[in-house]
PDB file of C-alpha atoms in Angstrom:
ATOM      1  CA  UNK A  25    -176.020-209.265-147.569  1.00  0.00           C
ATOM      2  CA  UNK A  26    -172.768-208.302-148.850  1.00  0.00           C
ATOM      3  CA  UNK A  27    -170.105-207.126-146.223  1.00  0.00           C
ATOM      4  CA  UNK A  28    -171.885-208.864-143.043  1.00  0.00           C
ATOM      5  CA  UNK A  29    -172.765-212.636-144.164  1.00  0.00           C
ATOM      6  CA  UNK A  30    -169.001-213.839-143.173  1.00  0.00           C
ATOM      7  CA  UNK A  31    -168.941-211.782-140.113  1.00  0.00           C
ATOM      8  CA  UNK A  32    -169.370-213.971-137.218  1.00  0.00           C
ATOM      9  CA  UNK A  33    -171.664-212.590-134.157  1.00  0.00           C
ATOM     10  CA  UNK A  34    -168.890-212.295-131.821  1.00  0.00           C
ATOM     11  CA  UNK A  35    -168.745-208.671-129.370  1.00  0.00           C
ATOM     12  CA  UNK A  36    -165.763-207.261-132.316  1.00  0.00           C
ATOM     13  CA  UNK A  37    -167.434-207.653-135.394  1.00  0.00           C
ATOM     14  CA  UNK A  38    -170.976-206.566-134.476  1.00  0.00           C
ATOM     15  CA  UNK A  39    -170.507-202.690-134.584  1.00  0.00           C
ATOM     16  CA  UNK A  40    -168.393-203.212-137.943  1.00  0.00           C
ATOM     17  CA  UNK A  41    -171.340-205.316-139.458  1.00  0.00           C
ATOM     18  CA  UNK A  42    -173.830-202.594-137.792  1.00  0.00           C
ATOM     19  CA  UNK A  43    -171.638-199.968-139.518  1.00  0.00           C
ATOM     20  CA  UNK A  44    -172.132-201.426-142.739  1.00  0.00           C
ATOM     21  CA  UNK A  45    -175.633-202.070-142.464  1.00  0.00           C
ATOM     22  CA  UNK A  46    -176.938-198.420-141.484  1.00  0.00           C
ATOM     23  CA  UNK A  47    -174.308-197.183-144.488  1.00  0.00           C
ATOM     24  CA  UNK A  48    -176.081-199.205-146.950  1.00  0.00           C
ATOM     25  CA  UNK A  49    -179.790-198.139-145.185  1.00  0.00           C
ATOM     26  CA  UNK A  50    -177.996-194.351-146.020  1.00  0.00           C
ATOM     27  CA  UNK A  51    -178.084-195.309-149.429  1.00  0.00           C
ATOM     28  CA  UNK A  52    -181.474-196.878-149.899  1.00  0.00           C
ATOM     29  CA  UNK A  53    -183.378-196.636-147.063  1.00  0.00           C
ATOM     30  CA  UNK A  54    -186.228-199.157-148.576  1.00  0.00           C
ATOM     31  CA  UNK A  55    -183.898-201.811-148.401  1.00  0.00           C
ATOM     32  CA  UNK A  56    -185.922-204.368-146.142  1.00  0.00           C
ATOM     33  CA  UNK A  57    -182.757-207.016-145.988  1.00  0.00           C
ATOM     34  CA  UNK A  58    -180.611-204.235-144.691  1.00  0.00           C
ATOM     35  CA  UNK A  59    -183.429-203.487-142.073  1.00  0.00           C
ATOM     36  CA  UNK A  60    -183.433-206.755-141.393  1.00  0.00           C
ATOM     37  CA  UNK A  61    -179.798-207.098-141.438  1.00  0.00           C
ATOM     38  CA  UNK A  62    -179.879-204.323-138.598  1.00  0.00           C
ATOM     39  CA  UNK A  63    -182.660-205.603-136.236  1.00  0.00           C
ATOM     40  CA  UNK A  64    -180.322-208.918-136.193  1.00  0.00           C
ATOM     41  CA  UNK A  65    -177.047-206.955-135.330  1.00  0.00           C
ATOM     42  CA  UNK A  66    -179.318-204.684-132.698  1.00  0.00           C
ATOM     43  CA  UNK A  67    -180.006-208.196-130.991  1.00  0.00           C
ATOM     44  CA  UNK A  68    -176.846-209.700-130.812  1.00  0.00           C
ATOM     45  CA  UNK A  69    -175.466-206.235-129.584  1.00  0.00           C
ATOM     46  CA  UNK A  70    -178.477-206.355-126.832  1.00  0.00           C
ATOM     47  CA  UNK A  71    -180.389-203.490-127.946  1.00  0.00           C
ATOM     48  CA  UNK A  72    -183.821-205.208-128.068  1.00  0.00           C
ATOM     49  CA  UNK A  73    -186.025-202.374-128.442  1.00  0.00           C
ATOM     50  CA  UNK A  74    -184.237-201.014-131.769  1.00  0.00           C
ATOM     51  CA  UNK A  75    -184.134-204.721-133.001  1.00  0.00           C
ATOM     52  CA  UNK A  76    -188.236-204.814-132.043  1.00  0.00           C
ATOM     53  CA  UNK A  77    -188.837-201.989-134.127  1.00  0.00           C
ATOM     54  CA  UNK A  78    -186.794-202.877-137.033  1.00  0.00           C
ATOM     55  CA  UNK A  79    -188.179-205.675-137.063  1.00  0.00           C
ATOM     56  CA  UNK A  80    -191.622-204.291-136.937  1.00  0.00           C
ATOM     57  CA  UNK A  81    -190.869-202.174-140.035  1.00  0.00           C
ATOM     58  CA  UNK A  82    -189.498-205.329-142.113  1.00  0.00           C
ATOM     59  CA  UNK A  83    -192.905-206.853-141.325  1.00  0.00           C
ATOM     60  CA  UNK A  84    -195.052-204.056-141.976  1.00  0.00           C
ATOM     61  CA  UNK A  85    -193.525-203.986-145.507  1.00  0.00           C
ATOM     62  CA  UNK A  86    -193.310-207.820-146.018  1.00  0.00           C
ATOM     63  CA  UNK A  87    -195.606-209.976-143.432  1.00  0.00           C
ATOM     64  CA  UNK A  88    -194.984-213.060-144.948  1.00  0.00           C
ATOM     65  CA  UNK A  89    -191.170-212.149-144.076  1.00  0.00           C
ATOM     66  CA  UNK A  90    -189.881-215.403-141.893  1.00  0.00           C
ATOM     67  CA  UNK A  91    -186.630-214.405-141.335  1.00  0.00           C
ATOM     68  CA  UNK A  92    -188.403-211.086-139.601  1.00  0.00           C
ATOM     69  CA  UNK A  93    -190.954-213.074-138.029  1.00  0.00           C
ATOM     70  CA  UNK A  94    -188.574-215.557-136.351  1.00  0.00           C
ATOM     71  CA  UNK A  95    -185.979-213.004-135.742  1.00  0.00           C
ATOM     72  CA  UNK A  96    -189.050-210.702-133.872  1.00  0.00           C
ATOM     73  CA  UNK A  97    -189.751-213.820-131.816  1.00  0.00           C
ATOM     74  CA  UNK A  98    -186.548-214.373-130.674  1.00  0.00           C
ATOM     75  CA  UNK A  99    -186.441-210.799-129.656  1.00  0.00           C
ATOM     76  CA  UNK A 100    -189.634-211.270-127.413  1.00  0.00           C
ATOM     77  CA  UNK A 101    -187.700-214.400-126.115  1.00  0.00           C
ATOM     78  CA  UNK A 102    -185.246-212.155-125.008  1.00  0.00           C
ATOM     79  CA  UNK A 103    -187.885-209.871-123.186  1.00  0.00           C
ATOM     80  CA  UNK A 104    -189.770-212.890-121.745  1.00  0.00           C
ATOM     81  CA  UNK A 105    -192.993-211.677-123.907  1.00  0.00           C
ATOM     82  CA  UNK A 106    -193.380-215.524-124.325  1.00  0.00           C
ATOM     83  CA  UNK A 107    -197.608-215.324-125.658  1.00  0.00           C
ATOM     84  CA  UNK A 108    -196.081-212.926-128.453  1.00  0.00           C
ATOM     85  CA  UNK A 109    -193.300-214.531-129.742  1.00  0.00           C
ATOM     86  CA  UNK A 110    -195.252-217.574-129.707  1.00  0.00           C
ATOM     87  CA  UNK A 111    -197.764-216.392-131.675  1.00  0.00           C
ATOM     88  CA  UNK A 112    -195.052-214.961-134.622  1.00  0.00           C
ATOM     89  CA  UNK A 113    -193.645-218.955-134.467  1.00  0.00           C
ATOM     90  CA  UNK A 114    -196.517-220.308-135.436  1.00  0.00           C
ATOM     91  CA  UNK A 115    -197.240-217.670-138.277  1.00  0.00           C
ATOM     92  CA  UNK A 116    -193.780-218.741-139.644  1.00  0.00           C
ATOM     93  CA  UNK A 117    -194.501-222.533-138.807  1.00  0.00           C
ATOM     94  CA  UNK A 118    -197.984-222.022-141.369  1.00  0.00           C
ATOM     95  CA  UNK A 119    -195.210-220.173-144.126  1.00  0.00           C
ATOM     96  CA  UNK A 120    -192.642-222.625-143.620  1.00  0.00           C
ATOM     97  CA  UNK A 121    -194.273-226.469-142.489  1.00  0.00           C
ATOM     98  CA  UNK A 122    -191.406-228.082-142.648  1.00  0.00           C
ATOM     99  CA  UNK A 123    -188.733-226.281-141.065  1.00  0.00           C
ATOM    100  CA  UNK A 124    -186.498-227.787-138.534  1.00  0.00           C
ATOM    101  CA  UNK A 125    -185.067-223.831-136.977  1.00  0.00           C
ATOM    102  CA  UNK A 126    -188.882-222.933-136.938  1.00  0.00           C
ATOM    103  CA  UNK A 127    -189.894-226.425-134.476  1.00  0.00           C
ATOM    104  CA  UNK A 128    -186.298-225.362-132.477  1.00  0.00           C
ATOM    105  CA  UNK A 129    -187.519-222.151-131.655  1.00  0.00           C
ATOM    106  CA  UNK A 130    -191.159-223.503-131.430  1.00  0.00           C
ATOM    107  CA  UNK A 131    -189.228-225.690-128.669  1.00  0.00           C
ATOM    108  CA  UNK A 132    -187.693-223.032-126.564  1.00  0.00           C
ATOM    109  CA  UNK A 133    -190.941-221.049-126.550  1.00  0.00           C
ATOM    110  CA  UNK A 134    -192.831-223.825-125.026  1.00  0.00           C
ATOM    111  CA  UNK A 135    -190.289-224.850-122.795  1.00  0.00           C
ATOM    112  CA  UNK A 136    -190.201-221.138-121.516  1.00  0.00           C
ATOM    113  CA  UNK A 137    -193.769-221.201-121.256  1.00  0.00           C
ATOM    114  CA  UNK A 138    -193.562-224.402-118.748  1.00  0.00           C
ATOM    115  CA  UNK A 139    -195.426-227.107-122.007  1.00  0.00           C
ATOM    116  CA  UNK A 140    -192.711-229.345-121.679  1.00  0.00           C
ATOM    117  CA  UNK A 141    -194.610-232.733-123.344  1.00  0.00           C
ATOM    118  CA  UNK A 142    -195.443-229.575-126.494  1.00  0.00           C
ATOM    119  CA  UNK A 143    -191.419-228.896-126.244  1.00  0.00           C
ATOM    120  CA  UNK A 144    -190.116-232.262-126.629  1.00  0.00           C
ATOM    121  CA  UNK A 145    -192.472-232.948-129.341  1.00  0.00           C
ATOM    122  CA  UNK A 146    -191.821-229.794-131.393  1.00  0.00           C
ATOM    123  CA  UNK A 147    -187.477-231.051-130.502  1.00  0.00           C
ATOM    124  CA  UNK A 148    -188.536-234.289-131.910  1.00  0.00           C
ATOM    125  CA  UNK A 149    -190.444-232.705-134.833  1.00  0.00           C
ATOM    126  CA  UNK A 150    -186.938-230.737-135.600  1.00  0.00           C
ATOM    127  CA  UNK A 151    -184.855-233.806-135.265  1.00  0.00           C
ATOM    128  CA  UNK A 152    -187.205-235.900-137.354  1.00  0.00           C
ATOM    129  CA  UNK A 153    -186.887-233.173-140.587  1.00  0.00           C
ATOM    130  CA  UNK A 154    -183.181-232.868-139.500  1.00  0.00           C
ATOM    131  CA  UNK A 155    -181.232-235.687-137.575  1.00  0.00           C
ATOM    132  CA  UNK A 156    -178.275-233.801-137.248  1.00  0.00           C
ATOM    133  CA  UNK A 157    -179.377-230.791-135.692  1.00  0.00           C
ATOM    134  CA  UNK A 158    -177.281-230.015-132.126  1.00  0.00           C
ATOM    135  CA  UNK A 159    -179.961-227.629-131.279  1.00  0.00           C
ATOM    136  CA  UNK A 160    -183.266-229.775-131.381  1.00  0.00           C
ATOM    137  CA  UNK A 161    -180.839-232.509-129.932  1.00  0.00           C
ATOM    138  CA  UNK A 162    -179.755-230.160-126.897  1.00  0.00           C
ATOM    139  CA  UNK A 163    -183.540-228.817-126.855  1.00  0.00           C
ATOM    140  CA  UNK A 164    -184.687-232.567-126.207  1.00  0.00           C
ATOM    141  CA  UNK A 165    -182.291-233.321-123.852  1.00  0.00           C
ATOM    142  CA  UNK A 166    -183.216-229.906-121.580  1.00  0.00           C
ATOM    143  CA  UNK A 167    -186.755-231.113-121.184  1.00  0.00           C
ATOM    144  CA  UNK A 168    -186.173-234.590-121.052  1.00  0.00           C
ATOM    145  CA  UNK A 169    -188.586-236.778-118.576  1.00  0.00           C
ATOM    146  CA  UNK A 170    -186.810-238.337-115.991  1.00  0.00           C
ATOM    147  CA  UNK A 171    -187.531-242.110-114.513  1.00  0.00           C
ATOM    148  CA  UNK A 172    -191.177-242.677-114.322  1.00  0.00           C
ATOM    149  CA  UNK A 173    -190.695-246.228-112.480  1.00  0.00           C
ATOM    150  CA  UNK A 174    -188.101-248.243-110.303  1.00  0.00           C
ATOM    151  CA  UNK A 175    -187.249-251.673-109.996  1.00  0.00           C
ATOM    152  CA  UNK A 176    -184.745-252.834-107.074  1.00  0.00           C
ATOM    153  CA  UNK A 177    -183.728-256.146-106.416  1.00  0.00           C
ATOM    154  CA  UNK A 178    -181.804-256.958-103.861  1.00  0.00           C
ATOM    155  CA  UNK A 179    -180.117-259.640-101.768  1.00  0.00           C
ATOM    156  CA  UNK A 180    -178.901-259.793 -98.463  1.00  0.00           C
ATOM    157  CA  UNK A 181    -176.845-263.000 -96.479  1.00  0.00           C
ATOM    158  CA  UNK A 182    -175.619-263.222 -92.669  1.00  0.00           C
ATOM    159  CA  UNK A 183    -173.690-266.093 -91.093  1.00  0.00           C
ATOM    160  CA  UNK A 184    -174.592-266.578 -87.683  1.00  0.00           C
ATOM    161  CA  UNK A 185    -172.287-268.742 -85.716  1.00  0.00           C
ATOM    162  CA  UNK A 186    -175.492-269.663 -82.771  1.00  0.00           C
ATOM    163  CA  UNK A 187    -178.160-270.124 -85.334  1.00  0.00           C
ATOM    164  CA  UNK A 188    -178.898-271.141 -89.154  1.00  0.00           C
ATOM    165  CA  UNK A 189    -177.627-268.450 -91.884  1.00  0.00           C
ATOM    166  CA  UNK A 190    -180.296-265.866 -92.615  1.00  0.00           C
ATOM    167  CA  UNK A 191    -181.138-264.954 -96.177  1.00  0.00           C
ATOM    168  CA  UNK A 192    -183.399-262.289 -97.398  1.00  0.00           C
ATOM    169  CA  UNK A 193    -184.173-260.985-101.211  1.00  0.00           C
ATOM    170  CA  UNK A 194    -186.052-258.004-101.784  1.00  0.00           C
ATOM    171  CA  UNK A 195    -187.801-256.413-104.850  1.00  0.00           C
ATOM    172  CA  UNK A 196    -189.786-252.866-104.423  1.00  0.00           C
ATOM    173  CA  UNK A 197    -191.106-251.265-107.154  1.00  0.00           C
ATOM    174  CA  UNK A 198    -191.700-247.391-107.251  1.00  0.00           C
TER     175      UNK A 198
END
């Protein structure tokens, strides 16, 4: 979208990028990408409920919309309406199989949810269609299983100056 893809999301830029985006929804107010463009900026800036209903408008127009749909979810993320945003994941996840940001946020709604084994497979899922991604990576690592089983060995000597030196060697297993 001309005038807001170099803008980065930091607290400065937003209301400029917002600015731009409402100007060019002025112009040509069927312009879903602008819409779209909006219910981002609205959700970065924290107003959720103007993001949820842009959102909704994209994907009244366009269903099959995955930036809308994942962008929606993220905005029930936000407002802890984990069954719903859920539910928009995995309508993107049947548009777009193999997509590595649909498993990440597939990830973080699970996790949120408490389905930790469903997280760390939908974080391996993301690394395994991209290797390099820092936030399947990080993802994995948040839900990772600790120890399941220890094994200590251990060995113990005392010299006695009365009696013979006593040994001892332990193993437990938990």
């Amino acid at each position: 979208f001309p005038g807001i893809r170099g803008l980065r999301a930091d607290a400065r830029e937003i209301p400029a990028a917002l600015q731009i985006a409402e100007q060019r929804m002025a112009e040509a107010p069927q312009d879903m990408e602008a819409r779209g463009w909006r219910a981002r900026l609205l959700h970065w800036s924290g107003r959720r409920t103007e993001a949820e209903q842009e959102y909704r408008t994209v994907l009244e127009c366009f269903p099959q919309a995955t930036d809308a749909l994942q962008g929606l979810a993220d905005v029930l993320m936000a407002q802890q309406r984990y069954d719903e945003a859920m539910a928009l994941i995995e309508r993107a996840r049947d548009l777009l199989p193999r997509s590595a940001e649909v498993e990440v946020r597939r990830g973080r709604a699970l996790r949120a949810m408490g389905r930790s084994e469903e997280a760390r497979n939908a974080f391996r899922e993301a690394l395994a269609l991209e290797p390099r991604n820092d936030e399947a990576r990080a993802g994995l690592d948040s839900v990772a299983e600790g120890p399941r089983h220890e094994l200590r060995v251990g060995a113990d000597f005392d010299k006695y100056n009365y009696t013979k030196h006593w040994r001892t060697v332990t193993v437990s297993l938990r």
